[in-house]
Short mmCIF file of C-alpha atoms in Angstrom, two decimals:
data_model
loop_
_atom_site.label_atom_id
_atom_site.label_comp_id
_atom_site.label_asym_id
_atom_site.label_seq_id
_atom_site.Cartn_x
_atom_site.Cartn_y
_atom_site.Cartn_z
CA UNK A 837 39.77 -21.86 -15.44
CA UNK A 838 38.73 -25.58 -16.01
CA UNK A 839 39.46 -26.72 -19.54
CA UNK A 840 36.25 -27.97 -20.40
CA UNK A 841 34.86 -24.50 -20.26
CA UNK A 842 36.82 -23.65 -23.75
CA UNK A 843 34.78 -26.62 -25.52
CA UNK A 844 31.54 -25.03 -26.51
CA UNK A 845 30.04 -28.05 -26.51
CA UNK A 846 30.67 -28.34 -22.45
CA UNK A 847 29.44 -23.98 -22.36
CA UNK A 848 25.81 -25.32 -24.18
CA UNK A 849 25.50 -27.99 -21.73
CA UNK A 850 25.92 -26.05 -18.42
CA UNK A 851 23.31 -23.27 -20.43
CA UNK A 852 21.07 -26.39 -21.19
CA UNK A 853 21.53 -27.44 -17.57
CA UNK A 854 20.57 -23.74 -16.13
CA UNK A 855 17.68 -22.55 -18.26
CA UNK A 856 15.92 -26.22 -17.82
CA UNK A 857 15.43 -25.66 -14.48
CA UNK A 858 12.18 -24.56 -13.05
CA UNK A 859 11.44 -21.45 -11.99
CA UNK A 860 11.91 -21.74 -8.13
CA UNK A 861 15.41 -24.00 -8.61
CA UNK A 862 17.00 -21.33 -11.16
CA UNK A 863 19.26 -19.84 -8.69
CA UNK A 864 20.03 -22.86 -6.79
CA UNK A 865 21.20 -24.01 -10.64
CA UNK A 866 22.83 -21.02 -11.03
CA UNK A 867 24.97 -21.18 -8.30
CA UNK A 868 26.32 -24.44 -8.34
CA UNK A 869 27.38 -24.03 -12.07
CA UNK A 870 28.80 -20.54 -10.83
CA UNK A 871 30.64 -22.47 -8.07
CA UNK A 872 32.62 -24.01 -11.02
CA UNK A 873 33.67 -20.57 -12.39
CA UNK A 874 33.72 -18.69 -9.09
CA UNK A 875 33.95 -20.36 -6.22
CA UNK A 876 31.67 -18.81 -3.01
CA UNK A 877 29.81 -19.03 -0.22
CA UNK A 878 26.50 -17.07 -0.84
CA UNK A 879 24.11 -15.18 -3.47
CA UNK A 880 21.87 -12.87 -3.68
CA UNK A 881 19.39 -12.00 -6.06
CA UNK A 882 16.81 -9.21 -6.80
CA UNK A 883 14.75 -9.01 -9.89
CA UNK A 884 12.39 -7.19 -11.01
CA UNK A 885 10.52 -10.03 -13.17
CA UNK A 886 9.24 -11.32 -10.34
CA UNK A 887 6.36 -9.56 -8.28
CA UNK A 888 5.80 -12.43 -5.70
CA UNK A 889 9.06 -13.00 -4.54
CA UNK A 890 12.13 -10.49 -6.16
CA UNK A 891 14.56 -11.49 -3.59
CA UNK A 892 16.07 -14.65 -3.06
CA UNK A 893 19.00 -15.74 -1.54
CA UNK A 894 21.17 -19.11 -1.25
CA UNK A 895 24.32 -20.36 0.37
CA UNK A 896 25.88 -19.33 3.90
CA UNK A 897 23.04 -18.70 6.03
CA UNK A 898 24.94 -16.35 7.87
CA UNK A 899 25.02 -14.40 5.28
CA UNK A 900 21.46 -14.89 3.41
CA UNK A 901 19.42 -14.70 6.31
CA UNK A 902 20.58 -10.98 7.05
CA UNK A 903 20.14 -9.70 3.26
CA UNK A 904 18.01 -7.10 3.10
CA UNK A 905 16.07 -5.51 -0.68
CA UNK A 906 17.26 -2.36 0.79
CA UNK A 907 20.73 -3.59 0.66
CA UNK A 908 20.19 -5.44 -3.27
CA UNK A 909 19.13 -2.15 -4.61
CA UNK A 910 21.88 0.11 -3.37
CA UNK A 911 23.81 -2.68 -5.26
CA UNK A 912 22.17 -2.55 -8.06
CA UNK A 913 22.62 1.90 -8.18
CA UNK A 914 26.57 0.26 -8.80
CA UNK A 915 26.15 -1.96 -11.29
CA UNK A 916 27.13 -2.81 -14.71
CA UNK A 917 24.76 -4.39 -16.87
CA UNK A 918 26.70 -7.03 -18.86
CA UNK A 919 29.78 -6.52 -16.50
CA UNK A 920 30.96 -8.49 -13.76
CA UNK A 921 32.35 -6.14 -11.03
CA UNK A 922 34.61 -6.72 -7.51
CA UNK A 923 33.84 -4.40 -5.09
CA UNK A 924 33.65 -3.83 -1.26
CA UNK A 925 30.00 -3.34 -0.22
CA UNK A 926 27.59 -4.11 2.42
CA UNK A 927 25.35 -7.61 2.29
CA UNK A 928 23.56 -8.89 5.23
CA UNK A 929 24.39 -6.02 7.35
CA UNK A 930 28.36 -6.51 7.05
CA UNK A 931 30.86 -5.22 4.14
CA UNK A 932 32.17 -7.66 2.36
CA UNK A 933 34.47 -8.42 -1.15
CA UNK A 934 31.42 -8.97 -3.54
CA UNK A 935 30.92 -9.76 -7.01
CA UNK A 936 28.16 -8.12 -9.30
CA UNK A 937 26.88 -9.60 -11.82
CA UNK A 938 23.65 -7.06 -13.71
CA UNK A 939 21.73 -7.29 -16.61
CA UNK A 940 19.39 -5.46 -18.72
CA UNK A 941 17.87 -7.59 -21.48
CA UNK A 942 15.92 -6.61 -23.91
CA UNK A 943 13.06 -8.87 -22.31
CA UNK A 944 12.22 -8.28 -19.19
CA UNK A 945 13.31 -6.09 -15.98
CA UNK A 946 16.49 -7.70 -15.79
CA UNK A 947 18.30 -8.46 -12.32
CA UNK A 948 21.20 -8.34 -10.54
CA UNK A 949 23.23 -10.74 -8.45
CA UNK A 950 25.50 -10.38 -5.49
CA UNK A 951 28.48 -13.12 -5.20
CA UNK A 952 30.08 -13.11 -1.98
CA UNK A 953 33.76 -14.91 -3.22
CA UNK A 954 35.91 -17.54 -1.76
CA UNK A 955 38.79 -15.63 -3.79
CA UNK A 956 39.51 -11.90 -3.01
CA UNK A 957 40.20 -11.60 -6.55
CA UNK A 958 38.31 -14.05 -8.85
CA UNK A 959 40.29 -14.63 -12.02
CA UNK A 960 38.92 -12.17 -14.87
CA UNK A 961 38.31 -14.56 -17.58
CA UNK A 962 35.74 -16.34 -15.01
CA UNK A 963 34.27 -12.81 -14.49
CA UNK A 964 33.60 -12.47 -18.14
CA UNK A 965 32.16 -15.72 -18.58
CA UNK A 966 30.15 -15.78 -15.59
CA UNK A 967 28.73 -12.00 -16.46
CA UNK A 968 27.74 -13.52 -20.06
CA UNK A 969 25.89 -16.50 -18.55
CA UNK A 970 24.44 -14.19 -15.95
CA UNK A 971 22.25 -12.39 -19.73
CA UNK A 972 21.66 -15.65 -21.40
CA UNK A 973 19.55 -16.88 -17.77
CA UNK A 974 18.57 -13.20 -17.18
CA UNK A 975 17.00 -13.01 -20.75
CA UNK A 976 14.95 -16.62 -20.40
CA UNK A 977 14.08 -15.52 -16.54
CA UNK A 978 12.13 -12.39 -18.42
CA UNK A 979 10.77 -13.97 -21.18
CA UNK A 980 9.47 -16.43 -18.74
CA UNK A 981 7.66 -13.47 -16.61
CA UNK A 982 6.25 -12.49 -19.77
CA UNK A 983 4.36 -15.51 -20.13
CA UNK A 984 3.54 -17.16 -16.82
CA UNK A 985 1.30 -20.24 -16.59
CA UNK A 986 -2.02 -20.19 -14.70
CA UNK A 987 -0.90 -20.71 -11.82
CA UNK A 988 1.97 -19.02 -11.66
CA UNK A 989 -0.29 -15.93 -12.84
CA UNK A 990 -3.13 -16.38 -10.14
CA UNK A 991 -0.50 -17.04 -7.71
CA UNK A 992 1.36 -13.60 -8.68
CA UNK A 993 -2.21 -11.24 -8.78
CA UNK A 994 -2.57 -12.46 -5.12
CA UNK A 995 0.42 -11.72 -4.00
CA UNK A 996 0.50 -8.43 -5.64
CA UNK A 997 -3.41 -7.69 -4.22
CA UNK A 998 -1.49 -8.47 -0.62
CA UNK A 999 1.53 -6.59 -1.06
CA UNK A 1000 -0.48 -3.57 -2.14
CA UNK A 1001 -2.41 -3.57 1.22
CA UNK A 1002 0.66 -4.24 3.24
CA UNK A 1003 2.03 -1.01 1.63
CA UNK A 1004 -0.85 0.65 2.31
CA UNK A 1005 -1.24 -0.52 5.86
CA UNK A 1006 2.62 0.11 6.91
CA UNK A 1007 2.33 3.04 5.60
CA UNK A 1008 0.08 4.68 7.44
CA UNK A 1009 1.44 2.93 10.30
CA UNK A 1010 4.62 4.95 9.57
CA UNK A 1011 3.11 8.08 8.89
CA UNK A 1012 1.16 7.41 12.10
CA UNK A 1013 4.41 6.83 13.91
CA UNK A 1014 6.03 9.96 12.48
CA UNK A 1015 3.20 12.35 13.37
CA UNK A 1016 3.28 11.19 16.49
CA UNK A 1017 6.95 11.86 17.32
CA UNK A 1018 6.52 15.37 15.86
CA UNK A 1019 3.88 15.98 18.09
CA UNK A 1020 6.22 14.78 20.93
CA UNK A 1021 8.94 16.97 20.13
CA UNK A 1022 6.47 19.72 19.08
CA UNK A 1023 4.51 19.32 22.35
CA UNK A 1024 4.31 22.29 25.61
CA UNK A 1025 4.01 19.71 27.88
CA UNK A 1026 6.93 18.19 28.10
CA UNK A 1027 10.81 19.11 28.66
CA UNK A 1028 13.51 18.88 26.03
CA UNK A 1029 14.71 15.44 28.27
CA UNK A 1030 11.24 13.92 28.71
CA UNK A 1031 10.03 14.29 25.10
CA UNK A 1032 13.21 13.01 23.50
CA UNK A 1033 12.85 10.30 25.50
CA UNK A 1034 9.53 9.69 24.74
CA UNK A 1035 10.16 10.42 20.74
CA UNK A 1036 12.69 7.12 21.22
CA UNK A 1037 10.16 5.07 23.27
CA UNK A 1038 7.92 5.42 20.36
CA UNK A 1039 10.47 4.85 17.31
CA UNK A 1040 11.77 1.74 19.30
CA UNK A 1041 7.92 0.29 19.66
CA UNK A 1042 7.33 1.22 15.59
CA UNK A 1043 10.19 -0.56 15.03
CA UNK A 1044 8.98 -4.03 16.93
CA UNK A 1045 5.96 -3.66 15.39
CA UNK A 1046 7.50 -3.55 12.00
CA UNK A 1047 9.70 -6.54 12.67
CA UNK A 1048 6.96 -8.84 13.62
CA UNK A 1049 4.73 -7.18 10.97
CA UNK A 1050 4.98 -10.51 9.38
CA UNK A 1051 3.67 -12.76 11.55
CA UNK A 1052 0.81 -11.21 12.52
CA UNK A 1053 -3.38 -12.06 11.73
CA UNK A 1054 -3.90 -15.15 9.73
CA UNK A 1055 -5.08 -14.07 6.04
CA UNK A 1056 -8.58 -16.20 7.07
CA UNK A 1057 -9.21 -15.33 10.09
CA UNK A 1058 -11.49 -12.80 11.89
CA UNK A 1059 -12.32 -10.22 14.38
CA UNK A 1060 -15.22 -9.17 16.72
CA UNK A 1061 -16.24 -5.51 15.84
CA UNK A 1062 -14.80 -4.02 19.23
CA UNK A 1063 -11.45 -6.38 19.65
CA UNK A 1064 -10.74 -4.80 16.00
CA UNK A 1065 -11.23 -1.30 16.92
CA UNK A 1066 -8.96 -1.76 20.24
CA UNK A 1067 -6.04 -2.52 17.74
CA UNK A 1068 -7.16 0.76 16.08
CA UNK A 1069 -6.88 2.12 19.55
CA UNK A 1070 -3.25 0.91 20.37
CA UNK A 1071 -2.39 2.04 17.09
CA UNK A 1072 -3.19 5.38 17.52
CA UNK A 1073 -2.27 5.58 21.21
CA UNK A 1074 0.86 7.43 21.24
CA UNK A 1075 -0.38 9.94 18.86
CA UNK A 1076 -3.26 10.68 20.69
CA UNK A 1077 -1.93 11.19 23.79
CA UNK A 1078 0.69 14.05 22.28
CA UNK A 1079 -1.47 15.64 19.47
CA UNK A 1080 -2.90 19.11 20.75
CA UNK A 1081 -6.28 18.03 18.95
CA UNK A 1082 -8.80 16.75 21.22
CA UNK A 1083 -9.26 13.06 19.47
CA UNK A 1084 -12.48 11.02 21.08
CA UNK A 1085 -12.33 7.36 19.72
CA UNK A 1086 -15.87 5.83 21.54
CA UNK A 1087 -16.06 2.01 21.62
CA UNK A 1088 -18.11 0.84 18.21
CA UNK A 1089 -21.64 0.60 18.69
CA UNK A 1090 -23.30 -2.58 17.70
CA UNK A 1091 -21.92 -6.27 17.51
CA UNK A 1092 -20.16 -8.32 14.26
CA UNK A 1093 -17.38 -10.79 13.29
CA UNK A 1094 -15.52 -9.02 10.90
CA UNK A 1095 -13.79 -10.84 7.91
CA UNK A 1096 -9.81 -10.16 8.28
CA UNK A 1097 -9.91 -7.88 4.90
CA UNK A 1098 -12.76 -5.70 6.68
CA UNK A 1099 -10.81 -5.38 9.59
CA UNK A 1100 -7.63 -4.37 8.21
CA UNK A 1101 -9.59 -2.12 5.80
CA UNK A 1102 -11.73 -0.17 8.32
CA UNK A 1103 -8.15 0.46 10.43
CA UNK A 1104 -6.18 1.50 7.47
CA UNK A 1105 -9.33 3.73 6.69
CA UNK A 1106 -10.06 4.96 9.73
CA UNK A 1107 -6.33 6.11 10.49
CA UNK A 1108 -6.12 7.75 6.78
CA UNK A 1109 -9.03 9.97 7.59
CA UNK A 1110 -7.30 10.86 11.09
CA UNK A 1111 -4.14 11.75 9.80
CA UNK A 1112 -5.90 13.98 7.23
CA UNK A 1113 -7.96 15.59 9.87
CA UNK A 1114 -4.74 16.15 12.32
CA UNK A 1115 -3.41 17.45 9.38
CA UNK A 1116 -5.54 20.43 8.62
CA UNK A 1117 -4.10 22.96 11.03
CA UNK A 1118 -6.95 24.25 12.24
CA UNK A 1119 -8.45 21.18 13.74
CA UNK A 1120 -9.16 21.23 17.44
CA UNK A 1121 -11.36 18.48 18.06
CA UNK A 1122 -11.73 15.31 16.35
CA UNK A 1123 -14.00 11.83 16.70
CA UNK A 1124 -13.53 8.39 15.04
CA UNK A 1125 -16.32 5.50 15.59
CA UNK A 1126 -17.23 3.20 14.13
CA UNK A 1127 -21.12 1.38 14.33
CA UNK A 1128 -22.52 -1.77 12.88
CA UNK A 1129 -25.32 -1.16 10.92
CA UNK A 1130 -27.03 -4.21 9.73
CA UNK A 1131 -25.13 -5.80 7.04
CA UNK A 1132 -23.10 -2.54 6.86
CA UNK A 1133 -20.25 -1.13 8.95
CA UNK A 1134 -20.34 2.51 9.48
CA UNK A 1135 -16.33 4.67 9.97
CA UNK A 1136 -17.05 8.00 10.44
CA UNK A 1137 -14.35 10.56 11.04
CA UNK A 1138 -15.87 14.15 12.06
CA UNK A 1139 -13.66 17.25 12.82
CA UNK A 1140 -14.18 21.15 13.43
CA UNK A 1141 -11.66 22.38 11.05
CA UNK A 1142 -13.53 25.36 8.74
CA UNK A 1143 -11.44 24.88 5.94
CA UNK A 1144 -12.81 22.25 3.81
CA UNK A 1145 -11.11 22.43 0.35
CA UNK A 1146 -8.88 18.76 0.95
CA UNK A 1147 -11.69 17.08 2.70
CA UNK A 1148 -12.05 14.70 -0.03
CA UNK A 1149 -10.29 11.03 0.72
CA UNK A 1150 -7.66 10.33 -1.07
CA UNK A 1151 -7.67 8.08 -4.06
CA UNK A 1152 -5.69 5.55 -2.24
CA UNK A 1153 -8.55 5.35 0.45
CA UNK A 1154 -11.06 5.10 -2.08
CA UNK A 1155 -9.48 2.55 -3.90
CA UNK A 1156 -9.21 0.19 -1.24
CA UNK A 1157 -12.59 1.25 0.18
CA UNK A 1158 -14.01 0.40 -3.17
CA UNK A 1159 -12.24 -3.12 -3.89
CA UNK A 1160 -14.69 -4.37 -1.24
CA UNK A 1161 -17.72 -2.83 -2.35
CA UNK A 1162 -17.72 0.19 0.00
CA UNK A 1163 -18.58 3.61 -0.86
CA UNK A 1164 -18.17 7.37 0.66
CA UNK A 1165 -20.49 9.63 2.72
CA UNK A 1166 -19.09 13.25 2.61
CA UNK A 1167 -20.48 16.24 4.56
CA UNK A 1168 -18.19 19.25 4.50
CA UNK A 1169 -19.62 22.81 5.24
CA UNK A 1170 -17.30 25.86 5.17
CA UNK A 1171 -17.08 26.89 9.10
CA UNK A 1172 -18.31 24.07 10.46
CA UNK A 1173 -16.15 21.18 9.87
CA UNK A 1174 -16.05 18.29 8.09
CA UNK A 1175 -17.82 14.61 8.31
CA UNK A 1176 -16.48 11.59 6.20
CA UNK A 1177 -18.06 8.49 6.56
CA UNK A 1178 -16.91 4.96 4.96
CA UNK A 1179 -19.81 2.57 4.19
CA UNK A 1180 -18.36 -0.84 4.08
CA UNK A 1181 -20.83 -4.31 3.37
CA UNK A 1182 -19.89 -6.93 5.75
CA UNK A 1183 -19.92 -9.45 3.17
CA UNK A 1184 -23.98 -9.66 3.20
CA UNK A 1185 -25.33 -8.84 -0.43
CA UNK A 1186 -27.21 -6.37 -1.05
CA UNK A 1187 -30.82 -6.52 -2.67
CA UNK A 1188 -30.86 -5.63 -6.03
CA UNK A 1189 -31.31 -2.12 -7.69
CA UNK A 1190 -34.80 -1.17 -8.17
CA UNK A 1191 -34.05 1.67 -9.97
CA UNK A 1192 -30.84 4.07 -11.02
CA UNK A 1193 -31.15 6.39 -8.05
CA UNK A 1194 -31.13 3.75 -5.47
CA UNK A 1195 -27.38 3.86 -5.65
CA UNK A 1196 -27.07 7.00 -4.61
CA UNK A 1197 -26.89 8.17 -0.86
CA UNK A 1198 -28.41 10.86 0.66
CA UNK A 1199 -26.20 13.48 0.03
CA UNK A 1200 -25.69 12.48 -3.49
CA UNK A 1201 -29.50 12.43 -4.34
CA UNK A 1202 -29.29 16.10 -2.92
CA UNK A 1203 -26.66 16.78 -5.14
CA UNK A 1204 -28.43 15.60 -8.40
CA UNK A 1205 -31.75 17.56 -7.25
CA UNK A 1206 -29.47 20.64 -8.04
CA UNK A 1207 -28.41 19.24 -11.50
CA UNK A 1208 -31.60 18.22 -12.15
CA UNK A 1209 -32.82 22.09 -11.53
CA UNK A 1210 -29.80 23.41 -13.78
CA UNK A 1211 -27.52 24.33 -11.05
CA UNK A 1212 -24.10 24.64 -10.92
CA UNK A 1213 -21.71 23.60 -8.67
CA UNK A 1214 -21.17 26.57 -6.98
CA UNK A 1215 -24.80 27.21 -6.18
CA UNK A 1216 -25.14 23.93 -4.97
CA UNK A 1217 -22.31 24.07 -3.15
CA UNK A 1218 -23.96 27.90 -1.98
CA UNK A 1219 -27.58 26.03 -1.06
CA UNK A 1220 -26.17 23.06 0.53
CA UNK A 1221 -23.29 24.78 2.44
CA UNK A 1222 -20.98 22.78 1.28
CA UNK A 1223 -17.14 23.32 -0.58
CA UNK A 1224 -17.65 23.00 -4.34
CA UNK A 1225 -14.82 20.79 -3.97
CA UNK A 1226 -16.83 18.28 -2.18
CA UNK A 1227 -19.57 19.24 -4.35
CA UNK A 1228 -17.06 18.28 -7.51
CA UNK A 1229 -16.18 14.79 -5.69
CA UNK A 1230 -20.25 13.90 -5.48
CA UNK A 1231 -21.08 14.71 -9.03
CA UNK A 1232 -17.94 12.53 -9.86
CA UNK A 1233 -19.96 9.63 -8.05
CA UNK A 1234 -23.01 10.27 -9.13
CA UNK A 1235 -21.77 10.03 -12.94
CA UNK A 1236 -20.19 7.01 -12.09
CA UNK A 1237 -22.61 5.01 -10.08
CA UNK A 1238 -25.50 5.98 -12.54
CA UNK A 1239 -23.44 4.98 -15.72
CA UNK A 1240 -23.70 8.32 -17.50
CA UNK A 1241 -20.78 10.47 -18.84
CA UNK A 1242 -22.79 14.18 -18.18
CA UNK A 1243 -24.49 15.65 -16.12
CA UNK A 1244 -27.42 16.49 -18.94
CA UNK A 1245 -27.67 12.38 -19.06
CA UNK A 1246 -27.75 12.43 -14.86
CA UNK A 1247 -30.35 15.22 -15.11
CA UNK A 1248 -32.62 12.67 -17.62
CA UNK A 1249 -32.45 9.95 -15.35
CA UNK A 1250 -33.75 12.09 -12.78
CA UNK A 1251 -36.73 14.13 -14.44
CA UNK A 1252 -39.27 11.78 -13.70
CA UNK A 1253 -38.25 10.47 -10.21
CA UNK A 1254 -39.28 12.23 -7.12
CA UNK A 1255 -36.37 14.68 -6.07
CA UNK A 1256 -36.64 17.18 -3.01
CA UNK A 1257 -35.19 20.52 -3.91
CA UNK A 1258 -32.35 21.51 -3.26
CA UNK A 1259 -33.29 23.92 -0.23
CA UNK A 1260 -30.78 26.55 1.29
CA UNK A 1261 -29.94 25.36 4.41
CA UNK A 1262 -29.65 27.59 8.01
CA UNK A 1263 -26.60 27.59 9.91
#
């Protein structure tokens, strides 16, 4: 080891040097004061103090531009916080002499960095030193997340906002791409030769896909109603030319530009809701359009299955459904199937409430009819033919859209506005 690294005074400088840095140039920093201890060719970092970018990488680009996250956090599962450990592992796809450096501060989610050495076997005194520098810039790198600038802030809820509909997105995708291969391999059609074949046809395009997930659709840009639902189309292609369900996906009806967020929105919807159909077993016909109502686009998702209990989206659904001012339609009836519709604005706004119940759909203002009489769920559900489950998820809405915490307060509202009552239906 260099000399100067047993004068303290030459230790506080290279700190000095390292934690003045900004936040983009603290590994580059890092790694060329490393060099002095350790001499190598790449690193790799993940962390988990920062949500817009928790990998980075510098050095050999050989060897950077093939490290995966996937590959940092099986690293991290053999890590020592506070230690500085030589192993054999794999980084950027090849297996490799590495050096891991981990820490756990008591600010912050800590990180952990991956060394690939010029030196099979670094000296250990270096190791030591390097794996106590490696907590002193791990503990400023958290206390730094813990209080970002403005910027930095905005710049991090964005990128957050995008990587939660990215998972979203690729993940039906995947789920998409799975069903799909089952239904290959599940399928009467088709010979034990033809449908593994076909199983690896569609793997191979999911994987393409997911490679140039990246560079596809511009954040800004947009899409005409019908080019929009022919990506829905290809999407789904595979899966429903195997499925045993009859699926009927009609070309939209009506004419709009879509913003890029309503686009990706009404495709991440509109697969959620066919997956969930497909995956009620009794489902033997299905039908996904999608219609341009005004200011409003319309994604309705009807199928024949008689059980009803899970018709209810999913909160993840919802959630993004909601974020752009969208709301649910649900008409379940045991033995007759089920009919989900998302309601999404197109970016127009709407007119102002006149009143409470003008937030309310339909179904919903049938709904509160029967509070309003002193029904229960169940005889609403009974009158209505509908699941009390789906009855549950309307009076859920109701509460929420009319600001009220009970149903007695929902019931008030509604004593002196013209409700229908709630009238058993025939089948």
């Amino acid at each position: 080891m260099d000399a100067s690294w047993s004068d303290p005074r030459h230790v506080l400088d290279v700190v000095e040097q390292v934690l003045s840095a900004p936040r983009p140039q603290l590994l580059s920093r890092f790694s060329a004061e490393l060099g002095k201890l350790v001499p190598h060719r790449a690193v790799a970092m993940q962390t988990g103090d920062c949500p817009r970018s928790p990998l980075k990488v510098i050095g050999d680009e050989t060897i950077t531009h093939a490290v995966t996250s996937v590959e940092l956090q099986r690293l991290a599962d053999r890590s020592e916080p506070g230690k500085a450990l030589v192993i054999d592992a794999v980084l950027g796809g090849v297996e490799r002499r590495l050096v891991l450096l981990a820490a756990a501060p008591a600010i912050g989610q800590g990180a952990v960095l991956a060394v690939v050495p010029e030196a099979a076997e670094p000296p250990a005194a270096e190791l030591e030193l390097a794996a106590r520098l490696w907590h002193i810039v791990s503990t400023d790198a958290g206390q730094r997340a813990l209080d970002p600038g403005p910027d930095v802030l905005a710049g991090s809820l964005a990128a957050a906002s995008a990587r939660a509909h990215a998972i979203t997105d690729l993940g039906q995708t995947h789920a998409a791409t799975l069903a799909t291969i089952l239904a290959v391999l599940r399928s009467g059609r088709l010979s034990d030769v033809v449908a593994r074949r076909t199983a690896i046809d569609v793997a191979a395009a999911a994987l393409l896909e997911l490679k140039g997930v990246v560079d596809r659709d511009e954040v800004l840009s947009a899409e005409q109603v019908d080019a929009a639902f022919e990506v829905l189309k290809t999407q789904l292609a595979d899966l429903v030319w195997h499925t045993e369900v009859d699926v009927d996906l009609p070309a939209p009806v009506g004419e709009a530009s879509l913003p890029q967020d309503i686009a990706h929105t009404a495709r991440t919807l509109t697969r959620g809701l066919v997956l969930g159909a497909l995956d009620r077993p009794t489902t033997t016909r299905l039908r996904a359009s999608w219609r341009v109502d005004g200011s409003l686009l319309r994604i309705t998702v009807r199928d024949d299955a008689p059980e009803v209990a899970d018709a209810v989206p999913p909160r993840r659904l919802t959630e993004r459904l909601t974020a752009l001012g969208g709301d649910w339609e649900v008409d379940a009836v045991p033995g007759w199937g089920t009919t989900v519709t998302a309601v999404l604005p197109l970016g127009v706004a709407e007119p102002p409430d006149l009143r409470p119940l003008d937030r309310l759909n339909p179904r919903e203002l049938e709904v509160l009819s029967g509070i309003s009489q002193g029904l229960r769920n169940r005889q609403i559900a009974e009158q209505l033919q509908l699941s009390e489950h789906t009855v549950k998820f309307h009076v859920r809405n109701i509460l929420d859209k009319l600001d009220v915490s009970s149903r007695g307060e929902a019931a008030a509202l509604a004593r002196d506005l013209p409700l229908e009552p709630v009238a058993h239906r025939s089948a």
